[in-house]
C-alpha positions in Angstrom: 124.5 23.4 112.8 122.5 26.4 111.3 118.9 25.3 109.8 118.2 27.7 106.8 115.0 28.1 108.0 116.6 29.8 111.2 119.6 31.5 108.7 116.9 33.0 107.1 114.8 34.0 110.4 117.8 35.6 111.8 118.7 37.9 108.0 115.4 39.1 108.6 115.4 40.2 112.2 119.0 41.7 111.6 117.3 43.8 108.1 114.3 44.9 110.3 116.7 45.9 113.0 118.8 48.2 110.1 116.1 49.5 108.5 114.4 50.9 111.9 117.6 53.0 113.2 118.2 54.3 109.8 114.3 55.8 109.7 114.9 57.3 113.5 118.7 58.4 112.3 116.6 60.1 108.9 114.0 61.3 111.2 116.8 63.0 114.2 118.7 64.7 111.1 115.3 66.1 109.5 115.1 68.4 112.7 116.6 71.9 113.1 116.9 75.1 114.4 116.9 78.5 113.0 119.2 80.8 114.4 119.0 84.9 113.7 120.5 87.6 114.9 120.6 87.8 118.9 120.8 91.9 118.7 118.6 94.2 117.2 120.1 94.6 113.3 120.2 98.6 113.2 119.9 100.1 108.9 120.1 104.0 107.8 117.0 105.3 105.6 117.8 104.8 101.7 120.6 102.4 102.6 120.6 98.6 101.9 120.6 96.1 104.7 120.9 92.3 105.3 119.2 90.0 107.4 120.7 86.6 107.6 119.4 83.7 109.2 120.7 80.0 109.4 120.0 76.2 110.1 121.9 74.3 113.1 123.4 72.2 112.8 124.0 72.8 109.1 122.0 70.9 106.2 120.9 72.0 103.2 118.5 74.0 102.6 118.1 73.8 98.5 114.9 72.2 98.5 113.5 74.0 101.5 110.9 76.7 101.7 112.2 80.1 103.3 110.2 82.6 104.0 110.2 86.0 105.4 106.9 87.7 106.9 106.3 90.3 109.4 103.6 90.1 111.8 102.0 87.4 110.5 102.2 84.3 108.2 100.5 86.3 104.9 102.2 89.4 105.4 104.8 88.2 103.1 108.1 89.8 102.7 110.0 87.4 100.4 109.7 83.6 99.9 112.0 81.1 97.9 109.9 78.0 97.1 111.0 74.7 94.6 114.9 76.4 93.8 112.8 80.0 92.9 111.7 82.8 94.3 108.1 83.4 94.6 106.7 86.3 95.6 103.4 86.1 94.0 101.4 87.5 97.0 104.7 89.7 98.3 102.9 93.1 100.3 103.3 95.9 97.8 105.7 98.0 99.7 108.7 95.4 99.3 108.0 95.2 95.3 111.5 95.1 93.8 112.9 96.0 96.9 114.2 92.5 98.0 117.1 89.9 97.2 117.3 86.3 98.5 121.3 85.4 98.9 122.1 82.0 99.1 125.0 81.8 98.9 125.9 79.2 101.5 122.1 77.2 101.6 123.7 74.5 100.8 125.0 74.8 104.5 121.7 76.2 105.1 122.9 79.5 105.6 120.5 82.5 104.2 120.0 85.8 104.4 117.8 88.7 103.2 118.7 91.8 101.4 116.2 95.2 101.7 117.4 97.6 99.0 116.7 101.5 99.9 115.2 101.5 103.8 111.9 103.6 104.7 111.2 103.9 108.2 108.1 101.5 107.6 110.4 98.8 107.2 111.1 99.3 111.3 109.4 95.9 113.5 110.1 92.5 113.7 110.7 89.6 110.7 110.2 86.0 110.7 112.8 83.9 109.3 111.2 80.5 108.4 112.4 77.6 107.0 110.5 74.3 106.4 111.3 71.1 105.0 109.0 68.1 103.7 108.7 66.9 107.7 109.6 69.8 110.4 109.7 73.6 110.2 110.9 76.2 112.6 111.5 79.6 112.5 113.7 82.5 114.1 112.9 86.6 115.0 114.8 89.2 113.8 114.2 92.7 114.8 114.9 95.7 112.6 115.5 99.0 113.9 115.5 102.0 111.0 117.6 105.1 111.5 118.0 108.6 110.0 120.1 111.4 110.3 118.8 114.4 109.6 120.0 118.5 108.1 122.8 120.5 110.5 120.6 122.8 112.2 119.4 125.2 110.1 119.2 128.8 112.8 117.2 132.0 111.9 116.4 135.2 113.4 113.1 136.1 113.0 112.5 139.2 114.8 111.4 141.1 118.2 110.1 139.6 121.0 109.3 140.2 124.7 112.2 142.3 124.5 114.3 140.5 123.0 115.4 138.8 119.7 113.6 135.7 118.7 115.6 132.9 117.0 114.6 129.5 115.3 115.9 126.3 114.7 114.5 124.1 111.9 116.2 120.6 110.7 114.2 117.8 108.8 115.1 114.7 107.8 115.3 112.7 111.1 114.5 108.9 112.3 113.4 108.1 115.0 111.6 111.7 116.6 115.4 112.8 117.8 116.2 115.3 120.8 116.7 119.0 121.0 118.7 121.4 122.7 119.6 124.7 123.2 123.0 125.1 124.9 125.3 128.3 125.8 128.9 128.9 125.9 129.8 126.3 128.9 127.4 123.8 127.5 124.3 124.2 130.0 120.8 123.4 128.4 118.8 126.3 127.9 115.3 126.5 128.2 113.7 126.9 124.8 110.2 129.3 124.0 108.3 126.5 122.0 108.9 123.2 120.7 107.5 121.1 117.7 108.2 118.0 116.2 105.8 116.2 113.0 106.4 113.5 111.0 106.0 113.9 107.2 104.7 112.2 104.1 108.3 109.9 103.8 108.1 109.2 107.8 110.9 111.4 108.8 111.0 114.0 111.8 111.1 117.5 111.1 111.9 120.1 114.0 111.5 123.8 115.3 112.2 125.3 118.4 112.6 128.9 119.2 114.3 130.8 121.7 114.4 134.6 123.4 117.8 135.8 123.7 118.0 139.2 125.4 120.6 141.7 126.0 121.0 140.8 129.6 121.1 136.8 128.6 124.0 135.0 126.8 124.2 136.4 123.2 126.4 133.4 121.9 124.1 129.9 122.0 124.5 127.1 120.1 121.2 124.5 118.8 122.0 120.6 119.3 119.9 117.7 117.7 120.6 113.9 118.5 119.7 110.8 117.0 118.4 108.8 120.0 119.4 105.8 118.2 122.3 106.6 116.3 123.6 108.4 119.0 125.2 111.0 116.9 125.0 114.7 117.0 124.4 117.6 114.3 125.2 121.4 116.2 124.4 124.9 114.9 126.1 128.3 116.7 125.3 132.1 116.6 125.9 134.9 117.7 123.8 138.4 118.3 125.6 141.6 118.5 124.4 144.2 121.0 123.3 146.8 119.0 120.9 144.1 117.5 119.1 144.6 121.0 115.8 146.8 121.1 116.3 149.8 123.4 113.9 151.3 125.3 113.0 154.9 124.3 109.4 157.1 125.5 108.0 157.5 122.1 107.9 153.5 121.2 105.5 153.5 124.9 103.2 156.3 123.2 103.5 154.8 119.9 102.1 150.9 121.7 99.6 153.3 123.4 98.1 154.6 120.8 98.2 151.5 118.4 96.9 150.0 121.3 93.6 152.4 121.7 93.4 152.4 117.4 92.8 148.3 117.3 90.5 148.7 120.8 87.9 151.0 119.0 88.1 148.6 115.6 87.7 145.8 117.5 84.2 147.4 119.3 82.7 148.3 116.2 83.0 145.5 114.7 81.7 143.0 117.2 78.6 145.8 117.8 77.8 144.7 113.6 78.6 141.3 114.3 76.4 140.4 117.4 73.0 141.8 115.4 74.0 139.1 112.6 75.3 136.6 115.5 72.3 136.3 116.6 69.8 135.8 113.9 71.9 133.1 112.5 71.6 131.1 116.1 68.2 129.6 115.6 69.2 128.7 111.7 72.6 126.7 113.4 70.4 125.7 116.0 67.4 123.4 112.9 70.3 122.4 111.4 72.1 120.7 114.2 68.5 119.3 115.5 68.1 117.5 112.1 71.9 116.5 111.6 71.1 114.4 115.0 67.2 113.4 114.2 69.4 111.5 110.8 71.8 109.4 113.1 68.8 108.6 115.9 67.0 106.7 112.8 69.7 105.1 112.0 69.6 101.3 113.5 73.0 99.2 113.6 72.8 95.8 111.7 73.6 92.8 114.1 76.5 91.2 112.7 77.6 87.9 113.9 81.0 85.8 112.2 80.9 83.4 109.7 82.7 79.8 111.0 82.7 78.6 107.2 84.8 81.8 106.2 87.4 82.0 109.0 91.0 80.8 109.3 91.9 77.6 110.8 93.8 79.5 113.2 91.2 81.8 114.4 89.3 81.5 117.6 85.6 82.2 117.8 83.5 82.7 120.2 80.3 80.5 120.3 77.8 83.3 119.7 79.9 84.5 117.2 80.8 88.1 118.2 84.4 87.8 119.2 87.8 86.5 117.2 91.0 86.0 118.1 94.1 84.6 116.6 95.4 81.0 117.9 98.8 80.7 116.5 100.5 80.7 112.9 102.2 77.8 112.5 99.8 75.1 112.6 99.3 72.9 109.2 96.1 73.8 107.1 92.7 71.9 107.2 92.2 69.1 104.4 89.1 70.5 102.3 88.8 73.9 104.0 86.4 76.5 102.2 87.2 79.4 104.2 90.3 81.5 104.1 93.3 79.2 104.4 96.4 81.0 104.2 95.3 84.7 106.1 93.8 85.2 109.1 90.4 86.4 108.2 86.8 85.9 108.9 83.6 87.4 107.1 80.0 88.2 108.7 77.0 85.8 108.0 75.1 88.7 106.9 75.9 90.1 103.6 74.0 93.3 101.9 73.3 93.8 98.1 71.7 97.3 98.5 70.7 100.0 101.1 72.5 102.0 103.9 74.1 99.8 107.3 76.3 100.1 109.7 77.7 98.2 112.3 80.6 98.2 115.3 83.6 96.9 116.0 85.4 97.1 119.3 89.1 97.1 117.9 91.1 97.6 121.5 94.8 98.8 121.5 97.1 96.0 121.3 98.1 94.1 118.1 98.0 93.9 114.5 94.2 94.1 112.4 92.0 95.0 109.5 88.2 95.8 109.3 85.8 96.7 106.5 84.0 95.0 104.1 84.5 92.1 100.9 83.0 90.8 98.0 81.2 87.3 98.5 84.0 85.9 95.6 87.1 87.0 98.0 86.0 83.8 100.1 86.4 81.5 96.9 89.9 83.0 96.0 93.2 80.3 96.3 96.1 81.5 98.3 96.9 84.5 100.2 94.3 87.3 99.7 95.5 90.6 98.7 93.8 93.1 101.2 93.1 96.0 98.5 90.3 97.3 96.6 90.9 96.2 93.5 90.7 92.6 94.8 87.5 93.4 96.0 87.9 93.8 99.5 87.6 98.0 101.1 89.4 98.0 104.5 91.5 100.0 107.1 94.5 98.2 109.1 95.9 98.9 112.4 100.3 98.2 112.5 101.2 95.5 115.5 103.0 98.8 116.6 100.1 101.1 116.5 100.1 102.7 112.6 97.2 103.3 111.1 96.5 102.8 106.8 93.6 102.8 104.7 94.6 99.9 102.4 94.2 101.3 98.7 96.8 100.7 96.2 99.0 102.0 97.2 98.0 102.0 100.8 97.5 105.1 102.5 98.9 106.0 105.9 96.3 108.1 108.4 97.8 110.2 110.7 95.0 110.2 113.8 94.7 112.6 116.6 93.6 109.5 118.6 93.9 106.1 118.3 90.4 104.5 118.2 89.5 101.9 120.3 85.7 101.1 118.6 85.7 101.8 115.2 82.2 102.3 113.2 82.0 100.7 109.4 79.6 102.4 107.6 78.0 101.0 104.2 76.0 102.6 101.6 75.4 100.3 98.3 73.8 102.4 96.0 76.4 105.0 96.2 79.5 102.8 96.8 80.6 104.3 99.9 82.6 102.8 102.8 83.4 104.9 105.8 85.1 104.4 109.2 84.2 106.4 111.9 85.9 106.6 115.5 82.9 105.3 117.9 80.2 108.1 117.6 81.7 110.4 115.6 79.8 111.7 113.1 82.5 113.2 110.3 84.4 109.6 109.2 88.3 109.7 109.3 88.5 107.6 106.1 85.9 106.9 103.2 86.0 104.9 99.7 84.5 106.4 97.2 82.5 105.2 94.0 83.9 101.1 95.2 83.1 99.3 92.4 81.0 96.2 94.3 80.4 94.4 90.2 76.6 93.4 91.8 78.0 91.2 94.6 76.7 90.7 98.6 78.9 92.6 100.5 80.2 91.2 104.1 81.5 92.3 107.1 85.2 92.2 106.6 87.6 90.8 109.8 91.8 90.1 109.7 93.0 89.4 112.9 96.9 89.2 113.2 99.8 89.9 116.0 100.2 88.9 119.7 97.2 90.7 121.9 95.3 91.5 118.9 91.3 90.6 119.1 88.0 91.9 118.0 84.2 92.0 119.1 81.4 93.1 117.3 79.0 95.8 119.3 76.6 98.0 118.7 
């Protein structure tokens, strides 16, 4: 016969038993992944594309957070936060340009609208999605395509004895390929060649060619989108009596032209070289003082802050080299540094006078250098990287773009890449410059930065896979 004593023992062991495999059953289901896209997602410039994402197996995702960000954590592209969307501390180029569709979230299934594509919007995005107990995120990769103008040909006159003819199309994305072709579809070899990249990111082109009597008069120009694999063709044709023919007097007439510009030519260096050379030993002081300036010129020794920096940043002990750990650890209880982007300031800070100091930037990854008010540190959140929140800096793209981060921010189109970067800092006058190593003329400069009486620091932002900085000399 049961005792109640035991009746009661045995309730309790059976309750205990329940109430364990439902936490483990509540703490299994909590866990997900998030599945993107396995293939590249391809979008047309001005066009509207989505990028979906979703949760397996499928759960709700209501009172989630979702978030899309590019190369890092802060670099915010959209995020849906409590039921709304929040995009407080969005980047500036995706203003009004996004739309979260949920659609199916209550199956966890979510996606991503971009209205109106720019070729900036190319790289990789992070779909994340984190719950009150687990988070896990997916990569998507976008890849941005234009096609450009049909081939626009031109003659444009005489040459080498024969007629030179251009082709010009804008409008392309990515930098596309051009050919010249003849009649049975053999590549020609072209005169010259140029391809730039204007204000909107697009590819514009020009290549000329010599066609001659003797040569194929009918040729056609072909330009292919590398990525949309389609083409755009141009054709023409030059009629032989279009052809220059060679007669004796146009031989005198080069001769003579040819003796005319000869004579010119003498006279004017004989005036030149008497005026050539008194101005030598002028160029010659200023140059020797223009150097004698940068000699007196020390370079501050700058080491990094721990207080300021990340909780995902790496330093090194004697403070001259960072690094980022990882994005997706949770934040420090009671941290008085930045806690949401990856940044660090200097331990030295400047309220007047002239400095300057190096950074060895390298060639891989995502970063930002310059300079910050002594408040940025105290700020809640994400911080802004622009002037008018009080921070002056230049940023390198994970895939090798360079901007000067004013609102809005301003791409730089370098001739080289730089590797060490000088940061240059004059108080008084409220200038900021960046020079490549020793380069004396700066490739960017802040004017008249309004520093409202502040220190000013040494500004770091580390961000992207391979990315890392050390201060130098």
């Amino acid at each position: 016969m049961w005792l109640p004593s035991q009746f009661v023992t045995l309730v309790f062991v059976t309750l205990r038993f329940y109430f364990y495999f439902l936490c483990v059953m509540i703490r299994f289901t909590a866990q997900f992944t998030v599945i993107g896209p396995d293939q590249p997602i391809t979008a047309t410039v001005g066009e509207d594309i989505v990028l979906p994402c979703h949760l397996s197996p499928p759960m709700s995702a209501e009172n989630m957070e979702v978030r899309w960000f590019q190369s890092d954590y802060s670099s915010l592209v959209h995020r849906y936060f409590d039921g709304k969307d929040r995009n407080e501390y969005q980047m500036p180029e995706y203003t009004g340009r996004t739309e979260f569709l949920k659609d199916g979230i209550r199956n966890g299934s979510v996606a991503l609208r971009l209205h109106n594509i720019r070729p900036t919007d190319e790289g990789r995005y992070t779909c994340y999605f984190e719950s009150t107990s687990f988070y896990k995120d997916a990569l998507l990769e976008l890849k941005v395509a234009a096609l450009g103008t049909a081939p626009l040909i031109s003659v444009e006159g005489y040459q080498d004895g024969g007629i030179r003819v251009v082709c010009r199309s804008a409008g392309w994305y990515p930098e596309p390929e051009v050919f010249w072709r003849d009649l049975t579809g053999r590549h020609v070899l072209s005169l010259s060649e140029r391809k730039f990249q204007g204000d909107n990111g697009l590819f514009e082109t020009e290549t000329s060619i010599i066609i001659t009597e003797t040569s194929n008069q009918n040729i056609s120009c072909s330009i292919t989108s590398t990525l949309l694999k389609q083409e755009k063709e141009s054709t023409i044709y030059i009629a032989e009596l279009l052809f220059p023919k060679n007669t004796p007097w146009i031989a005198i007439l080069c001769t003579i032209l040819v003796i005319q510009f000869f004579c010119i030519g003498l006279l004017i260096y004989l005036l030149k070289t008497k005026g050539n050379t008194l101005n030598k030993e002028e160029n010659y002081k200023e140059t020797s003082v223009s150097n004698t300036l940068i000699l007196l010129l020390s370079p501050e020794i700058v080491t990094l802050d721990p207080k300021t920096a990340n909780p995902n940043l790496i330093l090194s002990a004697e403070g001259k080299r960072v690094r980022l750990e990882g994005t997706g650890e949770k934040l420090l209880a009671n941290h008085e540094g930045f806690s949401y982007s990856p940044c660090v300031l200097a331990c030295e800070g400047f309220t007047s006078g002239t400095h300057y100091w190096g950074v060895k930037v390298g060639s891989k990854g995502g970063w930002a250098v310059g300079v910050a008010r002594e408040s940025v540190r105290m700020k809640e959140g994400a911080v802004t990287l622009n002037p008018e929140e009080g921070i002056w800096a230049i940023e390198r793209q994970w895939w090798g773009e360079f901007w000067a981060l004013t609102s809005p921010i301003t791409h730089l189109s370098l001739s080289r890449k730089p590797e060490k970067i000088r940061v240059s800092l004059d108080y008084k006058e409220g200038l900021v410059e960046f020079f490549d190593a020793d380069h004396v003329k700066p490739f960017y400069t802040f004017r008249s930065a309004s520093f409202a009486g502040e220190k000013i620091f040494p500004f770091f932002r580390v961000g992207g896979a391979g990315a890392h900085l050390r201060l130098c000399p």
